[in-house]
Structures are given as structure tokens and as C-alpha cells.
Amino acid sequence: QVQLVESGGGLVQPGGSLRLSCAASGIIFNIADMGWYRQAPEKQRELVAAITSGGNTDYADSVKGRFTVSRDNAKKTMYLQMNSLKPEDTAVYYCSARRRSSSKINYWGQGTQVTVSS
């Protein structure tokens, strides 16, 4: 019904920047909130940033001031601009989406690896 595909991950040096994209396709008329999660080895998956259909945003304390989430509804794409990257940002980053009137995450992307290392 809905497919999410992430892109833009890679290897960067500390202090560098990356821009992740999440392209949505399929029957997406009822998608409301979207978000970015990340999971590092041997750690729990955590919410990094979220954005509603109206553009309201929320961030994990660890990334406030460094990351910016946005969405372009015309292009059916969500973005995560990551600046001042740190080694502790290294993780697999996942795109997610929630349907209207749903209290759970309904769709997940396949994940994209972000590695921050000198």
C-alpha cells in the first residue's frame, strides 16, 4: 500500500553534513506524521525527529540544533538535514510514517547507513 525508500547515507568525517531523503509512493493520501528513527549496534531504536502533515516538528535532545527535518508534500518526500555530525550519530537511519487516526507506526523504510568517523 505504502512504500518508503531512504537515500543519502554514507561515510562522513566528524563535523560534516549529510542530507537524508525519504521518498513515499503508493496509496499515501492518509499519511499523517512522518519521522526518522535510528538504531546503532546493540542499542534500542530511537526517534530522532518527527514532522506532522502540517509541518510541526519535534527532535531528540541529542540532535537539537544540529538536525532539521522537513517535508515536501508535493514531492512526497521527507528530508533530514544533519549538520555538525558526531561519531555517536553513527547508526542505521529509518524513515517511518503513521496513518491518520493511528497511534502506531504503520510503515517503515529499509534503512540507510550513516557512519561518522575520522
Coordinates of N, CA, C and O in Angstrom, one line a residue:
Q1 N 0.8 -1.2 0.0 CA 0.0 0.0 0.0 C 0.9 1.3 0.0 O 0.6 2.2 -0.8
V2 N 1.8 1.3 0.9 CA 2.7 2.5 1.0 C 4.2 1.9 1.1 O 4.4 1.0 1.8
Q3 N 5.0 2.5 0.3 CA 6.4 2.2 0.3 C 7.3 3.4 0.6 O 7.0 4.5 0.1
L4 N 8.3 3.3 1.5 CA 9.2 4.3 1.9 C 10.6 3.9 1.5 O 11.0 2.8 1.9
V5 N 11.3 4.8 0.9 CA 12.7 4.5 0.4 C 13.6 5.6 0.9 O 13.4 6.7 0.4
E6 N 14.6 5.2 1.7 CA 15.6 6.2 2.2 C 16.8 6.3 1.2 O 17.1 5.3 0.6
S7 N 17.4 7.4 1.2 CA 18.7 7.6 0.4 C 19.5 8.7 1.1 O 19.0 9.5 1.9
G8 N 20.8 8.8 0.7 CA 21.6 9.9 1.2 C 22.6 9.5 2.3 O 23.4 10.3 2.7
G9 N 22.6 8.3 2.8 CA 23.5 7.9 3.8 C 24.9 7.7 3.2 O 25.1 7.7 2.0
G10 N 25.9 7.6 4.1 CA 27.2 7.4 3.7 C 28.2 7.6 4.8 O 27.9 7.7 6.0
L11 N 29.5 7.7 4.5 CA 30.6 7.9 5.4 C 31.0 9.4 5.4 O 31.3 9.9 4.3
V12 N 31.0 10.0 6.5 CA 31.4 11.4 6.7 C 32.4 11.6 7.9 O 32.3 10.8 8.8
Q13 N 33.2 12.6 7.8 CA 34.0 13.0 9.0 C 33.3 13.7 10.0 O 32.3 14.4 9.8
P14 N 33.7 13.6 11.3 CA 33.1 14.4 12.3 C 33.1 15.9 11.9 O 34.0 16.4 11.4
G15 N 31.9 16.6 12.2 CA 31.7 17.9 11.8 C 31.1 18.1 10.5 O 30.8 19.3 10.1
G16 N 31.0 17.1 9.7 CA 30.5 17.1 8.4 C 29.0 17.1 8.3 O 28.3 17.1 9.4
S17 N 28.4 17.1 7.1 CA 27.0 17.1 7.0 C 26.5 16.1 6.0 O 27.2 15.7 5.1
L18 N 25.3 15.6 6.2 CA 24.6 14.8 5.2 C 23.1 15.2 5.2 O 22.6 15.7 6.1
R19 N 22.5 14.9 4.0 CA 21.1 15.2 3.9 C 20.4 13.8 3.4 O 20.7 13.3 2.4
L20 N 19.6 13.3 4.3 CA 18.8 12.1 4.0 C 17.5 12.4 3.4 O 16.9 13.4 3.7
S21 N 17.0 11.6 2.5 CA 15.7 11.7 1.9 C 14.9 10.5 2.0 O 15.4 9.4 2.1
C22 N 13.6 10.6 2.1 CA 12.7 9.5 2.2 C 11.6 9.8 1.2 O 10.7 10.7 1.4
A23 N 11.5 9.0 0.2 CA 10.5 9.1 -0.8 C 9.4 8.1 -0.6 O 9.6 6.9 -0.4
A24 N 8.1 8.6 -0.6 CA 7.0 7.8 -0.4 C 6.2 7.6 -1.7 O 6.2 8.4 -2.5
S25 N 5.7 6.4 -1.8 CA 4.9 6.0 -3.0 C 3.8 5.1 -2.6 O 3.8 4.5 -1.5
G26 N 2.9 4.9 -3.5 CA 1.7 4.0 -3.3 C 0.5 4.9 -2.9 O 0.4 6.1 -3.2
I27 N -0.4 4.3 -2.1 CA -1.6 5.0 -1.7 C -1.2 5.7 -0.4 O -1.3 5.1 0.7
I28 N -0.9 7.0 -0.5 CA -0.4 7.8 0.6 C -1.3 8.9 1.1 O -0.9 9.7 1.9
F29 N -2.6 8.9 0.6 CA -3.4 10.0 0.9 C -3.7 10.2 2.4 O -4.0 11.3 2.8
N30 N -3.6 9.1 3.1 CA -4.0 9.1 4.6 C -2.8 9.2 5.5 O -2.9 9.0 6.7
I31 N -1.6 9.4 5.0 CA -0.4 9.5 5.8 C -0.5 10.9 6.6 O -0.7 11.9 6.0
A32 N -0.2 10.8 7.9 CA -0.2 12.0 8.7 C 1.2 12.3 9.1 O 2.0 13.0 8.4
D33 N 1.7 11.8 10.3 CA 3.0 12.1 10.8 C 4.0 11.2 10.1 O 3.8 10.1 9.7
M34 N 5.2 11.8 9.9 CA 6.4 11.0 9.5 C 7.5 11.3 10.4 O 7.5 12.3 11.1
G35 N 8.5 10.4 10.4 CA 9.6 10.6 11.3 C 10.9 9.8 10.9 O 10.8 8.9 10.0
W36 N 12.0 10.2 11.5 CA 13.2 9.5 11.4 C 13.6 8.8 12.7 O 13.6 9.4 13.7
Y37 N 13.9 7.5 12.6 CA 14.5 6.8 13.7 C 15.9 6.3 13.3 O 16.3 6.3 12.2
R38 N 16.7 6.0 14.4 CA 18.0 5.4 14.1 C 18.3 4.3 15.1 O 17.7 4.3 16.2
Q39 N 19.1 3.4 14.7 CA 19.5 2.3 15.6 C 21.0 2.0 15.4 O 21.4 1.6 14.3
A40 N 21.7 2.1 16.5 CA 23.1 1.8 16.5 C 23.3 0.3 17.0 O 22.4 -0.2 17.7
P41 N 24.4 -0.3 16.7 CA 24.6 -1.7 17.1 C 24.4 -1.8 18.6 O 24.9 -1.0 19.4
E42 N 23.7 -2.8 19.1 CA 23.4 -3.2 20.5 C 22.7 -2.1 21.2 O 22.8 -2.0 22.5
K43 N 22.0 -1.2 20.5 CA 21.2 -0.1 21.2 C 19.8 -0.2 20.7 O 19.5 -0.8 19.6
Q44 N 18.9 0.4 21.4 CA 17.5 0.4 21.0 C 17.3 1.4 19.9 O 18.0 2.4 19.8
R45 N 16.3 1.2 19.1 CA 15.9 2.1 18.1 C 15.3 3.3 18.8 O 14.4 3.2 19.7
E46 N 15.7 4.5 18.3 CA 15.2 5.8 19.0 C 14.7 6.7 17.9 O 15.2 6.8 16.8
L47 N 13.7 7.5 18.3 CA 13.2 8.6 17.5 C 14.2 9.7 17.4 O 14.6 10.3 18.5
V48 N 14.5 10.2 16.2 CA 15.4 11.3 16.0 C 14.7 12.6 15.8 O 15.0 13.6 16.4
A49 N 13.7 12.5 14.9 CA 12.9 13.7 14.5 C 11.6 13.3 13.9 O 11.5 12.2 13.3
A50 N 10.6 14.1 14.1 CA 9.3 13.8 13.6 C 8.7 15.1 13.0 O 9.0 16.2 13.5
I51 N 7.8 14.9 12.1 CA 7.1 16.1 11.5 C 5.7 15.7 11.1 O 5.4 14.6 10.6
T52 N 4.7 16.5 11.4 CA 3.3 16.3 11.1 C 3.0 16.7 9.7 O 3.8 17.4 9.0
S53 N 1.8 16.4 9.2 CA 1.4 16.8 7.9 C 1.4 18.3 7.8 O 1.5 18.8 6.7
G54 N 1.2 19.0 8.9 CA 1.1 20.5 8.9 C 2.4 21.1 9.1 O 2.5 22.4 9.0
G55 N 3.5 20.4 9.3 CA 4.8 20.9 9.4 C 5.4 21.1 10.8 O 6.5 21.7 10.9
N56 N 4.6 20.7 11.8 CA 5.1 20.8 13.2 C 6.2 19.8 13.4 O 6.1 18.6 12.9
T57 N 7.3 20.1 14.1 CA 8.4 19.2 14.3 C 8.7 19.0 15.7 O 8.4 19.7 16.6
D58 N 9.5 17.9 16.0 CA 10.0 17.5 17.3 C 11.3 16.8 17.1 O 11.5 16.1 16.1
Y59 N 12.2 17.0 18.0 CA 13.6 16.4 17.9 C 14.0 15.7 19.2 O 13.6 16.2 20.3
A60 N 14.8 14.7 19.1 CA 15.5 14.2 20.3 C 16.5 15.2 20.8 O 17.1 16.0 20.0
D61 N 16.7 15.3 22.1 CA 17.5 16.3 22.7 C 19.0 16.2 22.2 O 19.6 17.2 22.0
S62 N 19.4 15.0 21.8 CA 20.8 14.8 21.3 C 21.0 15.4 20.0 O 22.2 15.6 19.6
V63 N 20.0 15.8 19.2 CA 20.2 16.3 17.9 C 19.7 17.7 17.7 O 19.9 18.3 16.6
K64 N 19.1 18.3 18.7 CA 18.5 19.6 18.6 C 19.6 20.6 18.3 O 20.7 20.6 18.9
G65 N 19.3 21.5 17.4 CA 20.3 22.5 17.0 C 21.3 22.0 15.9 O 22.0 22.8 15.3
R66 N 21.3 20.7 15.6 CA 22.1 20.2 14.6 C 21.4 19.6 13.4 O 21.8 19.6 12.3
F67 N 20.2 18.9 13.7 CA 19.4 18.3 12.7 C 18.2 19.1 12.4 O 17.6 19.7 13.3
T68 N 17.7 19.0 11.1 CA 16.4 19.7 10.7 C 15.6 18.7 9.9 O 16.1 18.2 8.9
V69 N 14.4 18.5 10.3 CA 13.5 17.6 9.5 C 12.5 18.5 8.7 O 12.1 19.5 9.2
S70 N 12.2 18.1 7.5 CA 11.3 18.9 6.7 C 10.6 17.9 5.7 O 11.0 16.8 5.6
R71 N 9.5 18.4 5.1 CA 8.8 17.5 4.1 C 8.3 18.4 3.0 O 7.9 19.6 3.2
D72 N 8.3 17.8 1.8 CA 7.7 18.5 0.7 C 6.6 17.6 0.2 O 6.8 16.5 -0.4
N73 N 5.4 18.0 0.5 CA 4.2 17.1 0.2 C 4.0 17.0 -1.3 O 3.5 15.9 -1.7
A74 N 4.3 18.0 -2.1 CA 4.2 17.9 -3.5 C 5.1 16.9 -4.1 O 4.7 16.2 -5.0
K75 N 6.3 16.8 -3.5 CA 7.3 15.8 -4.0 C 7.1 14.5 -3.3 O 7.9 13.5 -3.6
K76 N 6.3 14.4 -2.3 CA 6.0 13.2 -1.5 C 7.4 12.7 -0.8 O 7.7 11.5 -0.8
T77 N 8.1 13.7 -0.3 CA 9.4 13.4 0.2 C 9.7 14.1 1.6 O 9.3 15.2 1.7
M78 N 10.3 13.4 2.5 CA 10.7 13.9 3.8 C 12.2 13.9 3.8 O 12.9 13.1 3.2
Y79 N 12.8 14.9 4.4 CA 14.2 15.1 4.5 C 14.7 15.2 5.9 O 14.0 15.6 6.8
L80 N 16.0 14.9 6.1 CA 16.7 15.1 7.4 C 18.0 15.7 7.1 O 18.9 15.0 6.6
Q81 N 18.2 17.0 7.3 CA 19.5 17.7 7.2 C 20.3 17.5 8.5 O 19.8 17.9 9.5
M82 N 21.4 16.9 8.4 CA 22.3 16.6 9.5 C 23.5 17.4 9.4 O 24.3 17.2 8.5
N83 N 23.8 18.3 10.4 CA 25.0 19.1 10.4 C 25.8 18.8 11.7 O 25.2 18.3 12.6
S84 N 27.0 19.2 11.7 CA 27.9 19.0 12.8 C 27.8 17.6 13.4 O 27.7 17.4 14.6
L85 N 28.0 16.7 12.5 CA 27.8 15.3 12.8 C 28.9 14.8 13.8 O 30.1 15.2 13.7
K86 N 28.5 13.9 14.7 CA 29.4 13.3 15.7 C 29.5 11.8 15.5 O 28.6 11.2 14.9
P87 N 30.6 11.2 16.0 CA 30.7 9.7 15.9 C 29.5 9.0 16.5 O 29.1 8.0 16.0
E88 N 28.9 9.6 17.6 CA 27.7 9.0 18.2 C 26.5 9.0 17.3 O 25.5 8.4 17.7
D89 N 26.5 9.7 16.2 CA 25.4 9.7 15.3 C 25.4 8.5 14.4 O 24.5 8.3 13.6
T90 N 26.5 7.8 14.4 CA 26.6 6.6 13.6 C 25.5 5.6 13.9 O 25.3 5.2 15.0
A91 N 24.7 5.2 12.9 CA 23.6 4.3 13.0 C 23.0 4.0 11.7 O 23.3 4.7 10.7
V92 N 22.0 3.1 11.7 CA 21.2 2.9 10.5 C 19.9 3.8 10.8 O 19.3 3.8 11.8
Y93 N 19.6 4.7 9.8 CA 18.5 5.6 9.9 C 17.3 5.1 9.1 O 17.5 4.7 7.9
Y94 N 16.2 5.1 9.7 CA 14.9 4.6 9.2 C 13.9 5.6 9.0 O 13.7 6.4 9.9
C95 N 13.3 5.7 7.9 CA 12.1 6.5 7.6 C 10.8 5.8 8.1 O 10.7 4.6 8.0
S96 N 9.9 6.6 8.6 CA 8.7 6.0 9.1 C 7.5 6.9 8.8 O 7.6 8.1 8.6
A97 N 6.3 6.3 8.8 CA 5.1 7.1 8.6 C 3.9 6.5 9.3 O 3.8 5.3 9.6
R98 N 3.0 7.4 9.8 CA 1.8 7.0 10.5 C 0.6 7.4 9.8 O 0.5 8.5 9.3
R99 N -0.4 6.5 9.7 CA -1.7 6.9 9.1 C -2.5 7.8 10.0 O -2.3 7.8 11.2
R100 N -3.5 8.5 9.4 CA -4.4 9.3 10.2 C -5.2 8.4 11.1 O -5.5 7.3 10.8
S101 N -5.4 8.9 12.3 CA -6.1 8.2 13.4 C -5.4 6.9 13.9 O -6.1 6.1 14.6
S102 N -4.2 6.8 13.6 CA -3.4 5.6 14.1 C -2.4 6.1 15.2 O -1.8 7.2 15.1
S103 N -2.3 5.3 16.2 CA -1.4 5.6 17.3 C 0.0 4.8 17.2 O 0.8 4.9 18.1
K104 N 0.2 4.1 16.1 CA 1.4 3.4 15.9 C 2.0 3.7 14.6 O 1.4 4.3 13.7
I105 N 3.3 3.3 14.4 CA 4.0 3.5 13.1 C 3.5 2.4 12.2 O 3.5 1.2 12.5
N106 N 3.0 2.8 11.0 CA 2.4 1.8 10.1 C 3.3 1.4 9.0 O 3.2 0.3 8.4
Y107 N 4.3 2.2 8.6 CA 5.2 1.9 7.5 C 6.6 2.3 7.9 O 6.9 3.3 8.6
W108 N 7.5 1.5 7.4 CA 9.0 1.7 7.6 C 9.7 1.5 6.3 O 9.4 0.8 5.4
G109 N 10.8 2.3 6.1 CA 11.7 2.2 5.0 C 12.7 1.1 5.4 O 12.7 0.5 6.4
Q110 N 13.6 0.8 4.4 CA 14.6 -0.3 4.6 C 15.8 0.2 5.4 O 16.6 -0.7 5.8
G111 N 16.0 1.4 5.6 CA 17.1 1.9 6.4 C 18.3 2.3 5.5 O 18.5 1.8 4.4
T112 N 19.1 3.3 5.9 CA 20.3 3.8 5.3 C 21.4 4.0 6.3 O 21.1 4.6 7.4
Q113 N 22.6 3.5 6.0 CA 23.7 3.6 7.0 C 24.3 5.0 7.0 O 24.7 5.5 5.9
V114 N 24.5 5.5 8.2 CA 25.3 6.7 8.3 C 26.4 6.4 9.3 O 26.2 6.0 10.4
T115 N 27.6 6.7 8.8 CA 28.8 6.4 9.6 C 29.6 7.7 9.7 O 30.0 8.3 8.7
V116 N 29.9 8.1 10.9 CA 30.7 9.3 11.2 C 32.0 8.9 11.8 O 32.0 8.5 12.9
S117 N 33.1 9.1 11.1 CA 34.4 8.6 11.5 C 35.5 9.4 10.8 O 35.4 9.7 9.7
S118 N 36.6 9.6 11.6 CA 37.7 10.3 11.0 C 38.7 9.3 10.4 O 38.6 8.1 10.6

